[in-house]
């Protein structure tokens, strides 16, 4: 009987614990659902705010374009009639985003000309219409010619600017190269003077000219030929024998002096 009661108590306790765990999990889920719902609202609000800002930006950019080209070729906007229903593109590109359809017979304002497309204004909206959609008259033809010439002049001026900048950069590079070369020459002259001052005119000049001979010291060999590319050592009863490796030259050093050499050239 005691065993049975104990079992019942254990099962009851386990069931209560499981119920508590289940309740906690449900609470956590509900909390997360509320959080997700709140974040969705925030994202939606921010998305609406972003879209509104984008529209404001587009309007501002359109107004800026209209203001920029407000002079036209005769001191005012040039009006033009749309000869057929046409798509108003965001860019001067057939595959660009379509802003809206412009109906046949509508009057738009011409702002600029960009390779087979007119930049036009309709109210506060700006975009590109292909040139065949515009009914041209003599004034529009003259306006287009003036813009083409202006654009051509801008391209020429831009190329001339590039050439000028390139020349300046080349001149600067040449000047820097000249400075580095002169500095290197000065360093060589200063080094040679120090060598001659230390070893005397006759011996020093030989070292400056890169000569090497049997009996010269290891220090003099480094002054004449520089640091060796590699040093191979042999150790025996006679002492230490070193082979100094240069480009095509091998000096053999014993007791700090050149005892022989080999020239592969």
XYZ file of C-alpha atoms in Angstrom:
265
model
C 0.000 0.000 0.000
C 2.871 2.352 0.889
C 4.550 1.581 -2.429
C 1.329 2.365 -4.295
C 0.904 5.691 -2.510
C 4.510 6.612 -3.236
C 4.009 5.818 -6.919
C 0.882 7.943 -7.037
C 2.728 10.859 -5.409
C 5.612 10.557 -7.869
C 3.303 10.450 -10.904
C 1.279 13.381 -9.585
C 4.444 15.378 -9.020
C 5.700 14.522 -12.522
C 2.386 15.501 -14.087
C 2.414 18.797 -12.209
C 5.982 19.454 -13.320
C 5.095 18.643 -16.929
C 2.083 20.941 -16.732
C 4.264 23.737 -15.349
C 6.825 23.249 -18.158
C 4.042 23.248 -20.721
C 2.612 26.456 -19.318
C 6.057 28.120 -19.401
C 6.567 27.099 -23.017
C 3.142 28.445 -23.948
C 3.900 31.723 -22.207
C 7.202 31.990 -24.105
C 5.435 31.313 -27.411
C 2.768 33.915 -26.724
C 5.455 36.441 -25.784
C 7.309 35.770 -29.044
C 4.078 36.071 -31.051
C 3.454 39.480 -29.528
C 7.034 40.531 -30.257
C 6.743 39.401 -33.893
C 3.424 41.258 -34.279
C 4.948 44.429 -32.810
C 7.997 44.201 -35.083
C 5.771 43.688 -38.116
C 3.911 46.889 -37.284
C 7.216 48.762 -36.836
C 8.573 47.420 -40.136
C 5.356 48.361 -41.919
C 5.516 51.889 -40.510
C 9.170 52.237 -41.451
C 8.429 50.875 -44.931
C 5.675 53.463 -45.387
C 8.048 56.144 -44.120
C 10.762 54.974 -46.532
C 8.392 54.947 -49.501
C 7.201 58.435 -48.579
C 10.803 59.670 -48.342
C 11.601 58.102 -51.729
C 8.641 59.874 -53.312
C 9.674 63.167 -51.714
C 13.208 62.663 -53.035
C 11.967 61.957 -56.544
C 9.813 65.087 -56.481
C 12.725 67.164 -55.161
C 15.050 65.789 -57.847
C 12.457 66.510 -60.522
C 12.061 70.091 -59.273
C 15.831 70.477 -59.264
C 16.023 69.287 -62.878
C 13.221 71.622 -63.879
C 14.993 74.500 -62.145
C 18.319 73.589 -63.751
C 16.960 73.616 -67.272
C 14.400 76.358 -66.821
C 16.216 78.683 -69.213
C 15.715 76.703 -72.408
C 17.170 78.180 -75.588
C 14.981 81.280 -75.555
C 14.770 82.210 -71.903
C 11.764 79.996 -71.093
C 10.661 76.377 -71.230
C 10.148 74.970 -74.685
C 6.775 73.284 -74.949
C 6.267 70.260 -77.199
C 3.310 68.160 -78.268
C 3.402 64.388 -77.805
C 2.563 62.898 -81.202
C 1.538 59.444 -79.910
C 0.877 57.652 -76.638
C 4.330 57.034 -75.205
C 6.020 55.593 -72.184
C 7.814 57.988 -69.854
C 11.004 56.204 -68.736
C 13.026 56.855 -65.604
C 16.253 56.713 -67.615
C 17.102 57.223 -71.293
C 16.866 53.501 -71.837
C 14.134 51.403 -73.462
C 14.424 48.823 -70.661
C 14.322 51.395 -67.864
C 11.478 51.658 -65.362
C 8.289 53.141 -66.834
C 6.997 56.092 -64.778
C 3.703 56.602 -66.611
C 2.057 56.773 -70.025
C 1.898 60.157 -71.759
C -1.194 60.495 -73.932
C -1.186 61.638 -77.548
C -1.632 65.392 -77.835
C -0.410 66.236 -74.319
C 1.958 69.203 -74.010
C 5.193 68.627 -72.104
C 8.229 70.797 -71.395
C 11.568 69.883 -72.960
C 14.480 70.078 -70.538
C 17.392 68.293 -72.174
C 18.319 65.889 -74.955
C 20.211 62.646 -74.303
C 20.977 60.400 -77.299
C 17.585 59.790 -78.952
C 15.643 60.705 -75.797
C 14.152 63.955 -74.547
C 14.245 64.714 -70.839
C 10.801 66.210 -70.294
C 8.764 67.674 -67.462
C 5.069 67.131 -66.909
C 3.980 68.975 -63.803
C 6.499 68.001 -61.132
C 7.309 64.724 -62.868
C 10.382 64.343 -65.026
C 11.450 61.470 -67.228
C 12.586 60.457 -70.699
C 10.535 60.188 -73.905
C 12.030 58.801 -77.093
C 12.563 61.598 -79.615
C 10.089 60.119 -82.116
C 7.284 60.748 -79.612
C 7.813 64.514 -79.849
C 6.313 66.562 -82.663
C 9.259 68.697 -83.742
C 9.136 72.196 -85.182
C 11.950 74.546 -86.162
C 12.373 75.836 -82.603
C 12.676 72.300 -81.178
C 15.113 71.303 -83.936
C 17.263 74.342 -83.127
C 17.075 73.575 -79.410
C 18.203 69.976 -80.038
C 21.109 71.154 -82.208
C 22.214 73.619 -79.524
C 22.104 70.907 -76.837
C 24.065 68.465 -79.012
C 26.742 71.092 -79.580
C 26.853 71.889 -75.857
C 27.134 68.191 -74.965
C 29.868 67.749 -77.572
C 31.777 70.698 -76.131
C 31.399 69.242 -72.642
C 32.809 65.891 -73.821
C 35.741 67.610 -75.544
C 36.439 69.704 -72.452
C 36.243 66.622 -70.244
C 38.744 64.794 -72.476
C 41.062 67.809 -72.467
C 40.825 67.895 -68.677
C 41.743 64.206 -68.524
C 44.740 64.796 -70.787
C 45.865 67.750 -68.664
C 45.511 65.743 -65.448
C 47.365 62.807 -67.026
C 50.216 65.060 -68.100
C 50.455 66.582 -64.636
C 50.508 63.104 -63.078
C 53.224 61.987 -65.527
C 55.255 65.122 -64.814
C 54.904 64.500 -61.091
C 55.972 60.863 -61.517
C 58.986 61.894 -63.597
C 59.956 64.515 -61.030
C 59.711 61.961 -58.239
C 61.786 59.482 -60.262
C 64.394 62.168 -60.869
C 64.494 62.996 -57.163
C 64.921 59.336 -56.185
C 67.678 58.846 -58.796
C 69.575 61.930 -57.583
C 69.238 60.792 -53.984
C 70.577 57.344 -54.892
C 73.489 58.926 -56.788
C 74.292 61.109 -53.793
C 74.254 58.098 -51.477
C 76.652 56.226 -53.806
C 79.034 59.210 -53.953
C 78.958 59.623 -50.161
C 79.615 55.891 -49.656
C 82.548 55.887 -52.095
C 84.086 58.898 -50.337
C 83.876 57.102 -46.994
C 85.510 53.950 -48.460
C 88.394 55.914 -49.986
C 88.840 57.897 -46.788
C 89.092 54.657 -44.782
C 91.249 52.508 -47.096
C 93.198 55.136 -49.018
C 92.836 56.336 -52.584
C 94.399 53.352 -54.426
C 92.942 50.495 -52.359
C 89.675 52.311 -51.746
C 89.135 52.859 -55.488
C 89.588 49.129 -56.122
C 86.884 48.384 -53.570
C 84.621 51.039 -55.060
C 85.108 49.436 -58.506
C 84.196 45.969 -57.160
C 87.577 44.233 -57.366
C 88.429 41.163 -55.270
C 91.735 39.310 -54.739
C 93.466 36.712 -52.649
C 94.606 38.101 -49.336
C 91.897 40.748 -48.983
C 90.037 40.726 -45.676
C 86.497 39.430 -45.340
C 85.440 42.948 -44.373
C 86.939 44.368 -47.574
C 85.199 41.662 -49.601
C 81.850 42.803 -48.212
C 82.719 46.427 -48.968
C 83.601 45.515 -52.564
C 80.917 42.944 -53.378
C 78.311 43.478 -50.668
C 76.756 40.828 -48.478
C 77.014 37.325 -50.005
C 73.848 35.619 -51.222
C 74.770 32.554 -49.141
C 77.577 31.347 -46.890
C 78.489 27.642 -46.851
C 80.679 26.499 -43.951
C 82.961 23.471 -43.659
C 84.461 22.602 -40.258
C 87.481 20.322 -39.865
C 90.742 19.840 -37.992
C 92.151 22.733 -39.979
C 89.458 25.060 -38.645
C 86.501 26.734 -40.330
C 86.381 27.080 -44.097
C 83.681 29.362 -45.610
C 82.411 29.637 -49.153
C 80.804 32.995 -49.900
C 78.397 32.791 -52.813
C 77.773 35.754 -55.091
C 76.269 35.932 -58.573
C 78.807 33.888 -60.554
C 81.552 34.439 -57.942
C 82.692 32.177 -55.094
C 85.081 33.433 -52.447
C 86.752 31.023 -50.038
C 87.452 32.492 -46.618
C 89.763 31.199 -43.918
C 90.730 33.061 -40.754
C 89.012 36.229 -41.997
C 90.844 36.415 -45.333
C 90.174 35.382 -48.948
C 92.402 32.377 -49.644
C 91.011 31.568 -53.098
C 88.140 32.378 -55.401
C 86.235 30.917 -58.311
C 84.610 32.859 -61.102
C 82.000 30.963 -63.106
C 81.970 33.628 -65.808
